Amino acid sequence: MIGTKYPSEMRTYTDPKTGHLVTQLTQNGQNFHMYFTDNSFDIKGNDIYFLSNRGYEGEIYNIFHMNLNTGDMTQLTDEPAGVVFNTITKTPDSQLIAYKTGNCLKVLNNQTGSIRTIYEDNVMKFGNIHISPDKKMIGFCRNEKADVLPDTGPNYSGFKERMFAIKDGRVSVIGLDGTGFRDVWRDTHQLSHFQFSPDDSRIAMFCHEGPWNYVHQRIWILNMETSEVIPCFRQGEDDCVGHEFWTREGNVLFDNRRAGHDGTISSDKTQVVTKEADSGQIPYFGFADKKGEVLKKIEMPFYCNHYHANNDSTLFVGDGVEDIVLIRTEDGKAQLTTLTNHNTTWKYQRSHCHPTFSWGGRKILYAADTDEMHCNLFLVNLHEEEKDG
């Protein structure tokens, strides 16, 4: 129930592969942080917000707060249907937390504890909610319901099938007070990854979702006032692009794995949709501005499954198949340092590591499981020489 306190489950161990100290934050139930396009950290750095099924049976998840100094946890929601995975977002200061439960979009005021429903949709499936930086709007994607395997299953269940089945996708917006709902953009594709720019509430991006090697143009920049869209990084035949997010400087970082890569990873640590993908081309991650123009590309010796950037995009973190790695750049080339062996199974989305920097760049949070049954949260504190390079 709301307000229930849970004692610290923290334990610290030395990673046998690298010698780094790692703090395991949780040990009971299933626990995962917000998707990497959001940030579980409070901007002050000593608190995180995460989902857990502790206190419930099965796949019922609610929102919890953890004090990173003490490890103590407090339950913030008590939704009988649970909070939908990857459909939770918050403001950097954690004042407002928005989430989906059932067919409803709710907003928790973390200062007063009040929760109100601002939107309900019984016709289309909505998700990828995001709060505008001026705290006036929530944007999200809505897609027609597809009769395919649920996306909560293992190993990208129904990933390709949904892409072909969905022909009505929309980007919608509603005020934080529950008024002013409208469709900003309507498309003939499955839409996903909606995100407001961090420094301009008029600008957002979304993606055409599906296996990366099937999607012709993944990333789109959207003017929320005029409904004008422009492609971000115009893809060529051999570009396989995804996992885009806004850097804190207001640019778009994207992952390009080059020809034949579908953007997935299975519990067998291979791709799910495309089995043969070695094109010999060099993978990279790149930056584009709000006009969709590419600013820089960083070649990688191998691709990570997700990337995240610190405040000024001078340091990056990625989750390779086995390890969490720090990435620095010099002359357009990547220099990698292994932080820790994550040892996750990759079977479910919740067990994807999705490493994210704290707002101060001193901590890295990631999720991992080892037995497909218990997903937990882990924290690595960076040494001064690692932060500064």
Tab-separated table of C-alpha atoms in Angstrom:
chain	number	residue	atom	x	y	z
A	1	MET	CA	0.000	0.000	0.000
A	2	ILE	CA	1.024	3.625	-0.452
A	3	GLY	CA	3.514	4.694	2.176
A	4	THR	CA	4.747	1.184	2.986
A	5	LYS	CA	8.417	1.268	3.973
A	6	TYR	CA	10.930	-1.392	3.019
A	7	PRO	CA	14.373	-1.659	4.615
A	8	SER	CA	17.587	-1.459	2.649
A	9	GLU	CA	18.625	-4.470	0.590
A	10	MET	CA	21.921	-2.939	-0.510
A	11	ARG	CA	25.024	-5.052	-0.733
A	12	THR	CA	28.383	-4.078	-2.170
A	13	TYR	CA	30.704	-6.452	-3.990
A	14	THR	CA	33.833	-6.316	-6.075
A	15	ASP	CA	33.304	-7.189	-9.712
A	16	PRO	CA	35.609	-10.167	-10.361
A	17	LYS	CA	36.316	-9.082	-13.923
A	18	THR	CA	37.337	-5.465	-13.327
A	19	GLY	CA	37.812	-4.941	-9.601
A	20	HIS	CA	35.205	-2.167	-9.559
A	21	LEU	CA	32.923	-1.837	-6.571
A	22	VAL	CA	29.284	-2.452	-7.495
A	23	THR	CA	26.298	-1.815	-5.245
A	24	GLN	CA	23.346	-4.119	-5.716
A	25	LEU	CA	20.401	-1.960	-4.683
A	26	THR	CA	17.621	-4.589	-4.594
A	27	GLN	CA	17.484	-8.314	-3.855
A	28	ASN	CA	13.794	-9.225	-3.651
A	29	GLY	CA	11.219	-9.577	-6.439
A	30	GLN	CA	11.412	-7.980	-9.882
A	31	ASN	CA	12.836	-4.465	-10.026
A	32	PHE	CA	13.651	-2.210	-12.933
A	33	HIS	CA	14.330	1.447	-13.490
A	34	MET	CA	12.780	3.814	-15.985
A	35	TYR	CA	13.549	3.338	-19.651
A	36	PHE	CA	16.813	5.000	-20.689
A	37	THR	CA	14.990	7.769	-22.586
A	38	ASP	CA	13.885	8.930	-19.135
A	39	ASN	CA	15.964	9.017	-15.971
A	40	SER	CA	15.210	7.295	-12.673
A	41	PHE	CA	17.581	9.626	-10.826
A	42	ASP	CA	16.337	12.726	-9.089
A	43	ILE	CA	18.294	15.746	-10.308
A	44	LYS	CA	19.806	16.127	-6.816
A	45	GLY	CA	21.383	12.689	-7.246
A	46	ASN	CA	20.560	10.917	-3.982
A	47	ASP	CA	17.220	9.342	-4.924
A	48	ILE	CA	15.853	7.054	-7.618
A	49	TYR	CA	12.342	6.036	-8.675
A	50	PHE	CA	11.721	2.534	-9.973
A	51	LEU	CA	9.123	-0.171	-10.538
A	52	SER	CA	8.863	-3.288	-8.402
A	53	ASN	CA	6.429	-6.113	-7.753
A	54	ARG	CA	7.436	-6.328	-4.078
A	55	GLY	CA	4.326	-6.773	-1.965
A	56	TYR	CA	2.376	-8.230	-4.910
A	57	GLU	CA	2.109	-11.515	-6.721
A	58	GLY	CA	3.060	-12.018	-10.347
A	59	GLU	CA	3.375	-9.210	-12.864
A	60	ILE	CA	1.841	-6.400	-10.788
A	61	TYR	CA	4.315	-3.519	-10.560
A	62	ASN	CA	4.066	-0.256	-8.670
A	63	ILE	CA	6.253	2.810	-8.245
A	64	PHE	CA	8.796	3.015	-5.434
A	65	HIS	CA	11.266	5.592	-4.186
A	66	MET	CA	14.731	4.715	-2.886
A	67	ASN	CA	17.077	6.886	-0.875
A	68	LEU	CA	20.526	6.006	-2.208
A	69	ASN	CA	22.218	7.076	1.018
A	70	THR	CA	20.286	4.630	3.180
A	71	GLY	CA	18.789	2.147	0.709
A	72	ASP	CA	15.356	2.596	2.321
A	73	MET	CA	12.395	2.229	-0.069
A	74	THR	CA	8.889	3.717	0.024
A	75	GLN	CA	5.878	2.644	-2.043
A	76	LEU	CA	4.281	5.552	-3.938
A	77	THR	CA	1.406	3.909	-5.851
A	78	ASP	CA	-0.958	1.044	-5.199
A	79	GLU	CA	-2.538	0.271	-8.562
A	80	PRO	CA	-4.493	-3.023	-8.611
A	81	ALA	CA	-3.736	-3.458	-12.319
A	82	GLY	CA	-0.133	-2.366	-11.840
A	83	VAL	CA	1.896	0.242	-13.678
A	84	VAL	CA	2.631	-0.653	-17.299
A	85	PHE	CA	6.317	-1.361	-17.943
A	86	ASN	CA	8.118	1.385	-19.900
A	87	THR	CA	5.098	3.678	-19.521
A	88	ILE	CA	6.344	5.799	-16.663
A	89	THR	CA	8.081	9.159	-16.821
A	90	LYS	CA	8.870	12.021	-14.485
A	91	THR	CA	10.237	15.528	-14.367
A	92	PRO	CA	13.959	15.781	-13.541
A	93	ASP	CA	13.124	17.222	-10.103
A	94	SER	CA	10.684	14.313	-9.499
A	95	GLN	CA	7.830	16.680	-8.659
A	96	LEU	CA	5.559	15.007	-11.217
A	97	ILE	CA	5.480	11.307	-12.097
A	98	ALA	CA	3.182	10.206	-14.932
A	99	TYR	CA	2.306	6.592	-15.584
A	100	LYS	CA	-0.128	4.262	-17.301
A	101	THR	CA	-2.274	1.751	-15.442
A	102	GLY	CA	-4.847	-0.242	-17.370
A	103	ASN	CA	-6.190	2.173	-19.999
A	104	CYS	CA	-5.644	5.258	-17.832
A	105	LEU	CA	-2.910	7.900	-17.772
A	106	LYS	CA	-2.357	9.180	-14.237
A	107	VAL	CA	-0.153	11.877	-12.719
A	108	LEU	CA	1.307	11.669	-9.230
A	109	ASN	CA	2.247	14.947	-7.567
A	110	ASN	CA	5.198	13.760	-5.535
A	111	GLN	CA	5.057	16.790	-3.257
A	112	THR	CA	1.424	16.440	-2.191
A	113	GLY	CA	0.947	12.720	-2.816
A	114	SER	CA	-2.172	13.380	-4.907
A	115	ILE	CA	-2.894	11.141	-7.908
A	116	ARG	CA	-5.321	12.088	-10.658
A	117	THR	CA	-6.430	10.497	-13.918
A	118	ILE	CA	-6.016	12.883	-16.839
A	119	TYR	CA	-6.700	10.598	-19.820
A	120	GLU	CA	-8.359	7.279	-20.643
A	121	ASP	CA	-8.335	5.410	-23.954
A	122	ASN	CA	-10.346	2.245	-24.496
A	123	VAL	CA	-9.896	2.199	-28.290
A	124	MET	CA	-6.185	2.540	-29.035
A	125	LYS	CA	-3.113	1.361	-27.190
A	126	PHE	CA	-1.033	4.259	-25.875
A	127	GLY	CA	2.439	4.460	-24.381
A	128	ASN	CA	5.834	6.217	-24.492
A	129	ILE	CA	4.525	9.054	-22.346
A	130	HIS	CA	6.755	12.076	-21.755
A	131	ILE	CA	6.360	15.368	-19.873
A	132	SER	CA	7.293	18.628	-21.601
A	133	PRO	CA	10.140	20.591	-19.966
A	134	ASP	CA	7.761	23.464	-19.124
A	135	LYS	CA	5.568	20.964	-17.195
A	136	LYS	CA	2.465	21.933	-19.160
A	137	MET	CA	1.886	18.913	-21.421
A	138	ILE	CA	2.202	15.163	-21.655
A	139	GLY	CA	2.845	13.699	-25.082
A	140	PHE	CA	2.523	10.037	-26.036
A	141	CYS	CA	2.106	7.612	-28.920
A	142	ARG	CA	-1.179	5.882	-29.708
A	143	ASN	CA	-1.372	2.843	-31.987
A	144	GLU	CA	-4.266	0.726	-33.163
A	145	LYS	CA	-4.446	-2.539	-31.270
A	146	ALA	CA	-2.778	-5.429	-33.084
A	147	ASP	CA	-3.738	-9.071	-32.707
A	148	VAL	CA	-0.179	-10.307	-32.142
A	149	LEU	CA	1.841	-11.629	-29.230
A	150	PRO	CA	2.034	-9.215	-26.278
A	151	ASP	CA	5.194	-7.132	-26.066
A	152	THR	CA	5.594	-8.118	-22.396
A	153	GLY	CA	6.716	-11.597	-23.422
A	154	PRO	CA	10.275	-12.844	-23.859
A	155	ASN	CA	12.730	-11.984	-26.607
A	156	TYR	CA	10.833	-9.262	-28.486
A	157	SER	CA	7.560	-11.179	-28.737
A	158	GLY	CA	5.587	-9.968	-31.757
A	159	PHE	CA	8.123	-7.255	-32.607
A	160	LYS	CA	8.117	-7.717	-36.383
A	161	GLU	CA	4.456	-8.771	-36.503
A	162	ARG	CA	3.281	-5.535	-34.812
A	163	MET	CA	5.235	-3.439	-37.292
A	164	PHE	CA	3.364	-4.992	-40.209
A	165	ALA	CA	-0.021	-5.132	-38.456
A	166	ILE	CA	-0.282	-1.511	-37.305
A	167	LYS	CA	-1.423	0.978	-39.960
A	168	ASP	CA	-2.763	3.715	-37.675
A	169	GLY	CA	-0.284	5.383	-35.357
A	170	ARG	CA	-0.580	8.815	-33.748
A	171	VAL	CA	1.335	11.264	-31.604
A	172	SER	CA	-1.037	12.884	-29.135
A	173	VAL	CA	-0.788	15.500	-26.406
A	174	ILE	CA	-2.830	16.539	-23.383
A	175	GLY	CA	-2.387	19.230	-20.762
A	176	LEU	CA	-1.209	18.290	-17.282
A	177	ASP	CA	-4.614	19.490	-16.081
A	178	GLY	CA	-6.374	16.961	-18.322
A	179	THR	CA	-7.573	19.465	-20.926
A	180	GLY	CA	-6.651	20.176	-24.534
A	181	PHE	CA	-6.255	16.625	-25.842
A	182	ARG	CA	-5.415	16.478	-29.555
A	183	ASP	CA	-3.626	14.349	-32.124
A	184	VAL	CA	-0.554	16.239	-33.289
A	185	TRP	CA	0.457	13.730	-35.959
A	186	ARG	CA	-1.175	10.733	-37.627
A	187	ASP	CA	0.765	8.136	-39.565
A	188	THR	CA	0.423	4.778	-41.300
A	189	HIS	CA	3.136	3.152	-39.150
A	190	GLN	CA	3.555	1.898	-35.624
A	191	LEU	CA	4.916	4.854	-33.643
A	192	SER	CA	7.060	4.752	-30.517
A	193	HIS	CA	9.804	6.476	-28.466
A	194	PHE	CA	8.008	9.817	-28.158
A	195	GLN	CA	10.227	12.329	-26.321
A	196	PHE	CA	10.059	16.085	-25.850
A	197	SER	CA	13.257	18.003	-26.391
A	198	PRO	CA	14.772	18.761	-22.960
A	199	ASP	CA	15.094	22.476	-23.692
A	200	ASP	CA	12.177	23.308	-26.025
A	201	SER	CA	8.589	22.199	-25.358
A	202	ARG	CA	7.652	22.966	-28.976
A	203	ILE	CA	9.942	20.248	-30.337
A	204	ALA	CA	9.724	16.477	-29.892
A	205	MET	CA	10.741	13.318	-31.677
A	206	PHE	CA	9.209	9.932	-32.306
A	207	CYS	CA	10.126	6.855	-34.282
A	208	HIS	CA	8.739	4.364	-36.756
A	209	GLU	CA	8.993	1.188	-34.694
A	210	GLY	CA	10.031	-2.263	-35.858
A	211	PRO	CA	13.153	-4.300	-36.593
A	212	TRP	CA	15.742	-1.734	-37.545
A	213	ASN	CA	16.667	-3.339	-40.842
A	214	TYR	CA	12.992	-3.283	-41.897
A	215	VAL	CA	12.298	0.370	-41.052
A	216	HIS	CA	13.165	2.781	-43.871
A	217	GLN	CA	13.319	5.945	-41.756
A	218	ARG	CA	13.410	5.502	-37.993
A	219	ILE	CA	13.661	8.950	-36.353
A	220	TRP	CA	11.405	11.967	-36.955
A	221	ILE	CA	11.492	15.461	-35.462
A	222	LEU	CA	8.019	16.872	-34.756
A	223	ASN	CA	6.955	20.485	-34.242
A	224	MET	CA	4.227	20.197	-31.592
A	225	GLU	CA	2.663	23.525	-32.601
A	226	THR	CA	2.567	23.228	-36.398
A	227	SER	CA	2.547	19.388	-36.744
A	228	GLU	CA	5.427	19.637	-39.206
A	229	VAL	CA	7.700	16.583	-39.303
A	230	ILE	CA	11.200	16.221	-40.711
A	231	PRO	CA	13.423	13.119	-40.880
A	232	CYS	CA	16.318	13.022	-38.440
A	233	PHE	CA	19.406	11.521	-40.062
A	234	ARG	CA	18.149	10.523	-43.500
A	235	GLN	CA	18.768	6.811	-43.701
A	236	GLY	CA	20.357	5.004	-46.591
A	237	GLU	CA	19.925	1.381	-47.633
A	238	ASP	CA	22.601	0.062	-45.246
A	239	ASP	CA	21.601	2.097	-42.192
A	240	CYS	CA	19.965	0.259	-39.288
A	241	VAL	CA	19.106	2.892	-36.721
A	242	GLY	CA	17.448	3.020	-33.329
A	243	HIS	CA	17.585	3.653	-29.547
A	244	GLU	CA	17.455	7.387	-30.120
A	245	PHE	CA	17.267	9.817	-27.221
A	246	TRP	CA	17.764	13.513	-26.525
A	247	THR	CA	21.091	14.381	-24.963
A	248	ARG	CA	20.931	16.928	-22.184
A	249	GLU	CA	22.400	19.473	-24.602
A	250	GLY	CA	19.319	19.128	-26.819
A	251	ASN	CA	20.767	16.974	-29.589
A	252	VAL	CA	19.606	13.523	-30.727
A	253	LEU	CA	21.914	10.579	-30.127
A	254	PHE	CA	21.222	7.527	-32.284
A	255	ASP	CA	22.729	4.077	-32.744
A	256	ASN	CA	23.545	2.895	-36.290
A	257	ARG	CA	24.570	-0.758	-36.410
A	258	ARG	CA	24.817	-0.760	-40.209
A	259	ALA	CA	23.464	-3.307	-42.663
A	260	GLY	CA	21.524	-6.338	-41.483
A	261	HIS	CA	21.034	-5.524	-37.806
A	262	ASP	CA	17.531	-5.621	-36.377
A	263	GLY	CA	18.249	-3.873	-33.053
A	264	THR	CA	17.365	-6.858	-30.872
A	265	ILE	CA	19.142	-9.244	-28.561
A	266	SER	CA	17.761	-12.582	-27.381
A	267	SER	CA	18.491	-14.752	-24.359
A	268	ASP	CA	20.807	-16.680	-26.706
A	269	LYS	CA	22.668	-13.378	-27.176
A	270	THR	CA	21.898	-13.319	-30.875
A	271	GLN	CA	19.481	-11.242	-32.920
A	272	VAL	CA	15.831	-12.245	-32.817
A	273	VAL	CA	14.548	-11.322	-36.278
A	274	THR	CA	17.663	-11.433	-38.468
A	275	LYS	CA	20.023	-14.343	-37.964
A	276	GLU	CA	22.801	-13.421	-40.368
A	277	ALA	CA	23.959	-9.850	-39.975
A	278	ASP	CA	27.735	-9.541	-40.332
A	279	SER	CA	28.095	-7.024	-43.136
A	280	GLY	CA	31.652	-6.056	-42.241
A	281	GLN	CA	30.518	-2.454	-41.867
A	282	ILE	CA	31.610	-0.423	-38.850
A	283	PRO	CA	28.862	0.391	-36.331
A	284	TYR	CA	28.706	3.844	-34.791
A	285	PHE	CA	26.600	6.158	-32.707
A	286	GLY	CA	25.959	9.662	-33.918
A	287	PHE	CA	24.520	13.039	-32.996
A	288	ALA	CA	21.984	15.112	-34.903
A	289	ASP	CA	20.551	18.558	-34.183
A	290	LYS	CA	16.904	19.642	-34.041
A	291	LYS	CA	16.931	20.115	-37.812
A	292	GLY	CA	17.858	16.465	-38.258
A	293	GLU	CA	21.366	17.258	-39.503
A	294	VAL	CA	24.151	14.943	-38.364
A	295	LEU	CA	26.783	16.691	-36.256
A	296	LYS	CA	29.193	13.869	-35.414
A	297	LYS	CA	29.701	10.113	-35.668
A	298	ILE	CA	31.641	7.911	-33.234
A	299	GLU	CA	32.841	4.601	-34.670
A	300	MET	CA	32.680	1.597	-32.337
A	301	PRO	CA	34.703	-1.649	-32.312
A	302	PHE	CA	31.375	-3.390	-31.601
A	303	TYR	CA	27.906	-2.081	-30.936
A	304	CYS	CA	26.358	-1.809	-27.505
A	305	ASN	CA	22.682	-2.528	-27.023
A	306	HIS	CA	21.968	0.902	-25.536
A	307	TYR	CA	23.936	4.102	-25.027
A	308	HIS	CA	23.582	6.969	-22.586
A	309	ALA	CA	25.454	10.277	-22.307
A	310	ASN	CA	26.532	12.464	-19.415
A	311	ASN	CA	25.543	16.132	-19.173
A	312	ASP	CA	27.900	17.536	-21.800
A	313	SER	CA	28.244	14.398	-23.945
A	314	THR	CA	31.909	13.935	-23.102
A	315	LEU	CA	31.437	10.493	-21.584
A	316	PHE	CA	29.123	7.654	-22.562
A	317	VAL	CA	28.034	4.350	-21.131
A	318	GLY	CA	26.898	1.284	-23.041
A	319	ASP	CA	25.755	-2.255	-22.354
A	320	GLY	CA	27.632	-4.775	-24.415
A	321	VAL	CA	26.504	-8.387	-24.567
A	322	GLU	CA	28.440	-9.191	-21.376
A	323	ASP	CA	29.692	-5.936	-19.863
A	324	ILE	CA	28.856	-2.370	-18.906
A	325	VAL	CA	31.445	-0.159	-20.622
A	326	LEU	CA	32.507	3.477	-20.383
A	327	ILE	CA	33.149	5.153	-23.712
A	328	ARG	CA	35.349	8.168	-24.377
A	329	THR	CA	36.006	9.605	-27.797
A	330	GLU	CA	39.107	10.870	-29.506
A	331	ASP	CA	39.308	11.875	-33.183
A	332	GLY	CA	35.962	10.228	-33.819
A	333	LYS	CA	37.097	6.918	-32.366
A	334	ALA	CA	35.805	5.225	-29.244
A	335	GLN	CA	38.010	4.267	-26.311
A	336	LEU	CA	36.318	1.661	-24.129
A	337	THR	CA	36.850	0.774	-20.476
A	338	THR	CA	34.982	-2.138	-18.929
A	339	LEU	CA	33.204	-1.165	-15.691
A	340	THR	CA	31.543	-4.410	-14.695
A	341	ASN	CA	30.206	-7.709	-15.967
A	342	HIS	CA	26.394	-7.372	-15.864
A	343	ASN	CA	25.616	-11.071	-16.490
A	344	THR	CA	21.998	-10.431	-17.498
A	345	THR	CA	19.939	-12.952	-19.477
A	346	TRP	CA	18.470	-10.377	-21.918
A	347	LYS	CA	15.294	-12.477	-22.036
A	348	TYR	CA	12.785	-9.744	-21.136
A	349	GLN	CA	12.773	-5.994	-21.705
A	350	ARG	CA	12.927	-5.501	-17.952
A	351	SER	CA	16.258	-7.348	-17.840
A	352	HIS	CA	17.843	-5.150	-20.502
A	353	CYS	CA	20.532	-3.195	-18.690
A	354	HIS	CA	19.637	0.301	-19.998
A	355	PRO	CA	22.542	1.968	-18.149
A	356	THR	CA	21.897	5.624	-17.313
A	357	PHE	CA	24.010	8.398	-15.825
A	358	SER	CA	22.893	10.341	-12.791
A	359	TRP	CA	22.374	14.033	-13.500
A	360	GLY	CA	25.763	14.847	-12.008
A	361	GLY	CA	27.488	12.110	-14.002
A	362	ARG	CA	28.907	10.446	-10.891
A	363	LYS	CA	26.738	7.334	-10.814
A	364	ILE	CA	25.538	4.751	-13.338
A	365	LEU	CA	22.361	2.756	-12.734
A	366	TYR	CA	21.482	-0.431	-14.591
A	367	ALA	CA	19.222	-3.486	-14.329
A	368	ALA	CA	20.162	-7.144	-14.704
A	369	ASP	CA	18.921	-10.610	-13.939
A	370	THR	CA	20.833	-13.850	-13.766
A	371	ASP	CA	18.089	-16.474	-13.585
A	372	GLU	CA	15.179	-15.016	-15.640
A	373	MET	CA	13.200	-14.833	-12.385
A	374	HIS	CA	14.712	-11.979	-10.387
A	375	CYS	CA	15.654	-8.680	-11.976
A	376	ASN	CA	17.517	-6.233	-9.754
A	377	LEU	CA	19.078	-2.790	-9.820
A	378	PHE	CA	22.800	-2.103	-9.637
A	379	LEU	CA	24.789	1.088	-9.111
A	380	VAL	CA	28.390	1.936	-10.019
A	381	ASN	CA	30.064	5.048	-8.618
A	382	LEU	CA	32.650	6.466	-10.987
A	383	HIS	CA	36.117	7.373	-9.753
A	384	GLU	CA	37.319	10.915	-10.390
A	385	GLU	CA	39.717	9.785	-13.104
A	386	GLU	CA	36.873	7.937	-14.860
A	387	LYS	CA	34.547	10.943	-14.759
A	388	ASP	CA	37.253	13.306	-15.985
A	389	GLY	CA	38.925	10.923	-18.406
